[in-house]
Coordinates of C-alpha atoms in Angstrom, one line a residue:
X244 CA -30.6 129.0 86.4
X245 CA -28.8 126.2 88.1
X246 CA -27.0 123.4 86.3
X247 CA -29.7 120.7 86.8
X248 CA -32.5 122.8 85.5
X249 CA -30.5 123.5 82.3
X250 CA -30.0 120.2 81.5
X251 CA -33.7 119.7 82.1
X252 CA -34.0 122.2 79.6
X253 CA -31.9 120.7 77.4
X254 CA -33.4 117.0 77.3
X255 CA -36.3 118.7 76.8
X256 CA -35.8 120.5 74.2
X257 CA -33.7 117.1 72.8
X258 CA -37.3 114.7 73.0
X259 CA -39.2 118.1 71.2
X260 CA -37.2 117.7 68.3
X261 CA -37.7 113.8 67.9
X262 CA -41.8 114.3 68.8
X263 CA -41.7 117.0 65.6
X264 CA -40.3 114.9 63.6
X265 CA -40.4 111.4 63.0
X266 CA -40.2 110.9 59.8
X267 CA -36.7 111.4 60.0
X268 CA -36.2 109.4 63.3
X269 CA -37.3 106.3 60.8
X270 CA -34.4 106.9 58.9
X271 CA -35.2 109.7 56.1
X272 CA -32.9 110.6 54.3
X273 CA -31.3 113.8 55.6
X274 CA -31.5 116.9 53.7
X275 CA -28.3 118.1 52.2
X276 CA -26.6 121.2 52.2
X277 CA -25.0 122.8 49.1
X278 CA -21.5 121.3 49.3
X279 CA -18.4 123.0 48.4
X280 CA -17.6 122.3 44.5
X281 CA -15.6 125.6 43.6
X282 CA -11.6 124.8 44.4
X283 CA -11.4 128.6 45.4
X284 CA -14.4 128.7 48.3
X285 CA -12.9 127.3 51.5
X286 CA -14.6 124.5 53.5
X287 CA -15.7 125.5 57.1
X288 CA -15.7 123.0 59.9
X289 CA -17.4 123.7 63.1
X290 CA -16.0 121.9 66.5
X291 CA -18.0 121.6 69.5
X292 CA -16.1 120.5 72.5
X293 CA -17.1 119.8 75.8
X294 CA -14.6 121.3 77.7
X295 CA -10.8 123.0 77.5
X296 CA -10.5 122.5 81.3
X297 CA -8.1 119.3 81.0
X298 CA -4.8 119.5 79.1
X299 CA -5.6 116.3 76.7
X300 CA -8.1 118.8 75.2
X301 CA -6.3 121.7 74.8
X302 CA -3.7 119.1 72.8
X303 CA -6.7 118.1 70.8
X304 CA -8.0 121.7 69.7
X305 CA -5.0 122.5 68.7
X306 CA -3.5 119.8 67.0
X307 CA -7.4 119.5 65.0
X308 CA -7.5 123.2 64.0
X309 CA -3.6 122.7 62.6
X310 CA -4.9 119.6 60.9
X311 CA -7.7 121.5 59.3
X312 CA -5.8 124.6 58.1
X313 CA -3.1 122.3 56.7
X314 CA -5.9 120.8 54.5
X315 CA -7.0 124.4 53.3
X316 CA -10.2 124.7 55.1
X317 CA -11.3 126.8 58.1
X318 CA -11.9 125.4 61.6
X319 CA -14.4 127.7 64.2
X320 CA -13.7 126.0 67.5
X321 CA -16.0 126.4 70.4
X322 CA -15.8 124.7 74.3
X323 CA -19.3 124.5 76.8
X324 CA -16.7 123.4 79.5
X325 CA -19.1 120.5 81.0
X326 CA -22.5 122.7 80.6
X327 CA -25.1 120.9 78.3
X328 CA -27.6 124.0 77.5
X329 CA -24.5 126.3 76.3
X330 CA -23.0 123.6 74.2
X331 CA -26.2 123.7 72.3
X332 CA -26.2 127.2 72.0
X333 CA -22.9 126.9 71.0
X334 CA -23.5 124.4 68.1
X335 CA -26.8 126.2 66.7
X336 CA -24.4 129.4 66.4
X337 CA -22.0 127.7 64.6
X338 CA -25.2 125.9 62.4
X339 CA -26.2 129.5 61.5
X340 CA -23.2 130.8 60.4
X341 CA -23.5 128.8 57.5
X342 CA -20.3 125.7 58.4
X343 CA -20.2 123.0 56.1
X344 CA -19.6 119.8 58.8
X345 CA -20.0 119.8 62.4
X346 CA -17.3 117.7 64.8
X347 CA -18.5 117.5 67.9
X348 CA -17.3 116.0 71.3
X349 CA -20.2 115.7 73.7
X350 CA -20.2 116.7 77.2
X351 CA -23.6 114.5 77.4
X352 CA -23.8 111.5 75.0
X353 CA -27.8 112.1 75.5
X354 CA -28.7 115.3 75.6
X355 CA -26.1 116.3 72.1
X356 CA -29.1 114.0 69.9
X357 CA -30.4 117.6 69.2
X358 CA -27.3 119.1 68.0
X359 CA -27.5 116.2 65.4
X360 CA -31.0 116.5 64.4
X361 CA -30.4 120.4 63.9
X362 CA -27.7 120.0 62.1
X363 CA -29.0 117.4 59.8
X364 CA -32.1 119.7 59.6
X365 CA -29.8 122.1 58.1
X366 CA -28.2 120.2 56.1
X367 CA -24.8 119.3 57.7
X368 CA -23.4 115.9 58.6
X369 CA -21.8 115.1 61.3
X370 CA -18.6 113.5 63.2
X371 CA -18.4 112.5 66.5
X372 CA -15.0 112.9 68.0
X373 CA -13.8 110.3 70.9
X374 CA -17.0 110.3 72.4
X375 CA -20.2 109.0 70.9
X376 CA -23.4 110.6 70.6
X377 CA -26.0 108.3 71.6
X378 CA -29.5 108.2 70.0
X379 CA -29.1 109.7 67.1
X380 CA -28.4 109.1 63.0
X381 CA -24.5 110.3 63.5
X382 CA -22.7 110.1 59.8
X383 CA -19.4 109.3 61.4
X384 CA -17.8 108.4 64.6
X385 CA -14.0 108.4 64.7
X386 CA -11.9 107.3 68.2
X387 CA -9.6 104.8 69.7
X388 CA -10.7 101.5 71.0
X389 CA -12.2 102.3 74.2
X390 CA -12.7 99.0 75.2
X391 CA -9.4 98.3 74.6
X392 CA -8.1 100.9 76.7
X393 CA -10.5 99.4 79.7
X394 CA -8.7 95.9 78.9
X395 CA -5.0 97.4 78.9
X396 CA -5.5 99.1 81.7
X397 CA -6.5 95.8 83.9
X398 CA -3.9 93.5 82.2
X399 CA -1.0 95.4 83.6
X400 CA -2.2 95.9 87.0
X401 CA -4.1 92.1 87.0
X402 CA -0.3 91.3 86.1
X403 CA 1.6 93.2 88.7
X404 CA -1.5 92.6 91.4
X405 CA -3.1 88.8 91.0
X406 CA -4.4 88.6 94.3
X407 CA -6.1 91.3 96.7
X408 CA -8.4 94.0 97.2
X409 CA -9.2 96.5 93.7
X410 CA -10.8 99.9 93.6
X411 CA -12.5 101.0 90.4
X412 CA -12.6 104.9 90.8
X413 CA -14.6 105.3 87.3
X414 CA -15.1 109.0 84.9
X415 CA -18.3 110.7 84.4
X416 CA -21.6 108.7 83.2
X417 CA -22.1 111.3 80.8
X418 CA -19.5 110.4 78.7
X419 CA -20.6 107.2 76.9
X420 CA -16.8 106.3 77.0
X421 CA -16.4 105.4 80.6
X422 CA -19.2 102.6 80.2
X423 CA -16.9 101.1 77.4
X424 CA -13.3 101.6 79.4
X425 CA -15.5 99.9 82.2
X426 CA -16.5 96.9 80.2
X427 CA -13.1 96.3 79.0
X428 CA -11.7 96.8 82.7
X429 CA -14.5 93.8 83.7
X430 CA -13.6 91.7 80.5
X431 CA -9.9 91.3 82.3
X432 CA -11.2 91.0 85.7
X433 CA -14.2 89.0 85.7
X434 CA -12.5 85.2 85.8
X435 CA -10.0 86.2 88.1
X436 CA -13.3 88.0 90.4
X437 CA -15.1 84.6 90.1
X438 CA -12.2 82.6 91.1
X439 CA -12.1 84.4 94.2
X440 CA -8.4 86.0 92.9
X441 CA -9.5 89.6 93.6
X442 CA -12.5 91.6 95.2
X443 CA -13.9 94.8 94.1
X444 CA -14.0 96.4 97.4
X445 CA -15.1 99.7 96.3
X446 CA -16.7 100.6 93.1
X447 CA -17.5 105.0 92.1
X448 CA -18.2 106.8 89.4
X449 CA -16.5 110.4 89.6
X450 CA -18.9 113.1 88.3
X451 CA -17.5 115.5 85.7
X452 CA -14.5 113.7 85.7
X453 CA -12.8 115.8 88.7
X454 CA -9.9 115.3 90.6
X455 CA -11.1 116.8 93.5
X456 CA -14.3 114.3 93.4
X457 CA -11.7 111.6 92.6
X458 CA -9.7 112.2 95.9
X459 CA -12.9 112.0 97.8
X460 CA -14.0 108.5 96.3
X461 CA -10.4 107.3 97.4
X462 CA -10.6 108.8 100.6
X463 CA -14.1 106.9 101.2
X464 CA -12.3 103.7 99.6
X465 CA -9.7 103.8 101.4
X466 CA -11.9 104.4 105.1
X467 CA -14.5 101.8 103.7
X468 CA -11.5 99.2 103.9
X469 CA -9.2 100.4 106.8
X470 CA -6.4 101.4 104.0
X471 CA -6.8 97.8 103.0
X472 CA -6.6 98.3 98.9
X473 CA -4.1 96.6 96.7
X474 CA -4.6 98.0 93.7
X475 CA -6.5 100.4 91.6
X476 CA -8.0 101.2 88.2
X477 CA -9.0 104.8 87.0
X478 CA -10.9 106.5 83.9
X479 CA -8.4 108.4 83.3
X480 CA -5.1 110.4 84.6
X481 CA -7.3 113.4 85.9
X482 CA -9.0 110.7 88.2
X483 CA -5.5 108.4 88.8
X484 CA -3.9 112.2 89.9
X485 CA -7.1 112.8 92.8
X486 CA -6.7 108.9 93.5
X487 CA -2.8 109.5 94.3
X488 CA -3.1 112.5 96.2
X489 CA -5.5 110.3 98.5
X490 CA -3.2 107.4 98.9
X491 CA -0.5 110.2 99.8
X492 CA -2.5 111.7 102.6
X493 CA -2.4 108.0 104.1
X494 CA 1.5 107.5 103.5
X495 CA 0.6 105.4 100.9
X496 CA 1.4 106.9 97.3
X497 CA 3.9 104.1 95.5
X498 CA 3.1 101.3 97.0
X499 CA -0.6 100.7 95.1
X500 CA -0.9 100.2 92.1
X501 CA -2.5 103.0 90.4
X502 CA -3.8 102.8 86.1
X503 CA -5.3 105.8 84.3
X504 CA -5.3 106.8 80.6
X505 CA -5.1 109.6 78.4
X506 CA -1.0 109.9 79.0
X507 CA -0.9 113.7 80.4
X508 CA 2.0 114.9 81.6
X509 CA 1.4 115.2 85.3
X510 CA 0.8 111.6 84.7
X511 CA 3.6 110.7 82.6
X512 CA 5.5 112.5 85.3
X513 CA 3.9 110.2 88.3
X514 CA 4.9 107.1 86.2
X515 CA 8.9 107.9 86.4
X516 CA 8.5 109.2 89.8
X517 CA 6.5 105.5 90.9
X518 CA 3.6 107.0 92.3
X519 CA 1.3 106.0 89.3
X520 CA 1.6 102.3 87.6
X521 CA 0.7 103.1 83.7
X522 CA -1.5 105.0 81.2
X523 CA -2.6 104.6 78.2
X524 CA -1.7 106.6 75.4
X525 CA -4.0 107.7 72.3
X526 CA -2.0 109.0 69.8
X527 CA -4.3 112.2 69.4
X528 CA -2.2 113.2 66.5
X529 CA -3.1 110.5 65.0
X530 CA -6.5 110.8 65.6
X531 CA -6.8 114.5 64.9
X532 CA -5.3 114.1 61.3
X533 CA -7.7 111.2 60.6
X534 CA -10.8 113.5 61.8
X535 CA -9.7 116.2 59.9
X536 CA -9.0 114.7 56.5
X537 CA -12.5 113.1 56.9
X538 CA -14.0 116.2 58.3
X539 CA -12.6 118.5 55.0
X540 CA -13.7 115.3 53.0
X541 CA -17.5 114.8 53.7
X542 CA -18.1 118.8 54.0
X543 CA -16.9 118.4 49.8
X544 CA -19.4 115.9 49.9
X545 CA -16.7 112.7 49.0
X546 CA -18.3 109.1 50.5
X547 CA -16.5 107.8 53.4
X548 CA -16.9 104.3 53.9
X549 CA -15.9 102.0 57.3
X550 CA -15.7 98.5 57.9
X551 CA -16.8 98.7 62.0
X552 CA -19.6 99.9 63.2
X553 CA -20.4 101.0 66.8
X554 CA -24.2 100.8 68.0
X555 CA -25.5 104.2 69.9
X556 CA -29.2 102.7 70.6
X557 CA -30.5 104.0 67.1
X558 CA -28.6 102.9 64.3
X559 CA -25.2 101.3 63.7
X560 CA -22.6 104.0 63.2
X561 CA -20.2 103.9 60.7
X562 CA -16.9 104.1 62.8
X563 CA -13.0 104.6 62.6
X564 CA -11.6 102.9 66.3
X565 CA -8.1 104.0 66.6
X566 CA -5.6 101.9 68.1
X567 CA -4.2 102.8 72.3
X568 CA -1.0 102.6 73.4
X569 CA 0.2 101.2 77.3
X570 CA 2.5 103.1 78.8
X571 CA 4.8 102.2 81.6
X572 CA 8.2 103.5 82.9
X573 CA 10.0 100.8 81.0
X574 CA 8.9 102.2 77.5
X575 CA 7.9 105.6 78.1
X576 CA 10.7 107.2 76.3
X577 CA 9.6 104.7 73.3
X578 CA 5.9 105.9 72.8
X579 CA 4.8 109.3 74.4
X580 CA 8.0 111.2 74.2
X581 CA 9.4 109.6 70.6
X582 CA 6.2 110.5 69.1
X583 CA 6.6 114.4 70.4
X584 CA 3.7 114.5 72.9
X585 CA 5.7 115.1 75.8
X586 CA 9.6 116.0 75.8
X587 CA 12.0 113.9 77.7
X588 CA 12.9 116.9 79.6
X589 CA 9.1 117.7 80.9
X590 CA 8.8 114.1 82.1
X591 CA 12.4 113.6 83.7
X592 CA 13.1 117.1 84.9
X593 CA 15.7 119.1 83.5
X594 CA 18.8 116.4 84.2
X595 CA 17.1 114.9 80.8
X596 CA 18.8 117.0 78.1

């Protein structure tokens, strides 16, 4: 069964659940599962992830599942890699084996509605991690500022580039994220797009967020334009690395401007080597430990209370937004590599010791 038909399937199955059971798509209060009480039975968090296929996510299902253990509970981790049917398989198996709060990131922001309504069925809240679920009564959604990220990301290269041509090489419109980095992108943009300033001469979401897909946009960018691009704003790194390797095959890699996010290392490594401009960094540790102690929290059945609130086309969800980082050559040592996420010796080479 191809990809397409499973997701079919999948949204399918997603509109079933909400035709079978409206009384709790009004807002009925969802049924709860026996929380742990006894000090000696060990809380059991289930994480869903989309996909281990980038290293930001290996960094993250690590750095959760030490998070979690340091807390005392038990973390079952699980990754669909970018296919919608199995991450639902995935979360019902982890439903039925009886966890007591379910983290999930989604692949689809869409199509993971019925992973919420079958685990609220069952009893279990749950989190959505850096990504929001959209449609559905989600008990907690904890990220950074994606917005912000957009706006960062625009402000150094609208600094460094005022005038001239700009490529926006965007992520995967599955991933309710990129419509948010996007916005925040245009927030910075926009006055200096209806002065006149700058043009957005080519404008491409990247499907599945790959590289490869990525180098082909640029490629078409850079044709559509006769190599005529001054500038250019990625999703993320994974994007900004097929972007590069684009402007390369045209002699062109460190003299555009190129902005991503997520601060991986092949990126980090770009930045001191001047083929890339900036990233920005989310602390993940950060963000991990906060998911965790709220995760091991709510599965005991403590209230967690916010002061934001993010909308996902149903209700207003109750939301911890993180704060991103920039990151440039000129502070790199200061934020990625002081915090521990990368070493000075894997950015610089080994002549950093």
């Amino acid at each position: 069964m191809n990809k397409e038909i499973r997701l079919i399937l999948v949204l399918f199955i997603s509109l079933l659940f909400g035709a079978c059971a409206p009384e709790e798509s009004i807002g009925k209060a969802v049924p709860e599962k026996i929380r742990v009480t006894d000090s000696n039975e060990t809380v059991k968090i289930g994480f869903s992830m989309d996909t281990l296929k980038e290293e930001r996510w290996l960094k993250d299902q690590a750095l959760f599942k030490k998070a979690v253990e340091e807390l005392g509970a038990e973390v079952e981790i699980v990754a669909a890699n970018g296919d919608d049917a199995l991450q639902l398989t995935q979360a019902e198996t982890l439903i039925q084996q009886g966890i007591d709060l379910l983290v999930i990131v989604p692949h689809n922001a869409e199509a993971t509605a019925a992973i919420v309504q079958k685990a609220h069925r069952a009893g279990i809240k749950v989190i959505a991690y850096d990504r929001l679920v959209k449609n559905a009564d989600i008990d907690l959604y904890v990220s950074f500022d994606n917005e912000q990220v957009g706006e960062m990301q625009a402000e150094s290269i609208l600094e460094l580039v005022p005038t001239g041509n700009y490529v926006y090489i965007g992520g995967a419109t599955t991933d309710n994220n990129v419509h948010l980095i996007k916005k925040g992108v245009f927030n910075v943009l926009q006055p200096a797009i209806n002065r006149g300033d700058i043009k957005i001469v080519y404008d491409q979401w990247t499907e599945d967020w790959s590289p490869e897909k990525a180098f082909l946009n640029m490629t078409e960018a850079l044709a559509a334009n006769n190599n005529q691009i001054d500038a250019v704003i990625a999703a993320n790194d994974a994007t900004a690395g097929g972007v590069i390797q684009a402007l390369e095959a045209q002699g062109l890699a460190g003299q555009i401007p190129v902005a991503g996010q997520d601060a991986e290392l092949a990126a980090a490594q770009r930045i001191v080597g001047g083929t890339q401009t900036m990233t920005v960094y989310k602390p993940i540790q950060t963000l991990t430990q906060q998911a965790a102690a709220l995760a091991v929290r709510m599965a005991k059945g403590e209230d967690v209370t916010t002061v934001k609130y993010v909308n996902n086309g149903k209700i207003d969800v109750p939301s911890i937004l993180l704060t991103p980082i920039p990151v440039t050559a000129e502070n790199m040592r200061d934020t990625v590599i002081a915090d521990g996420f990368h070493t000075g010796t894997d950015v610089y080479g080994a002549v950093d010791r």
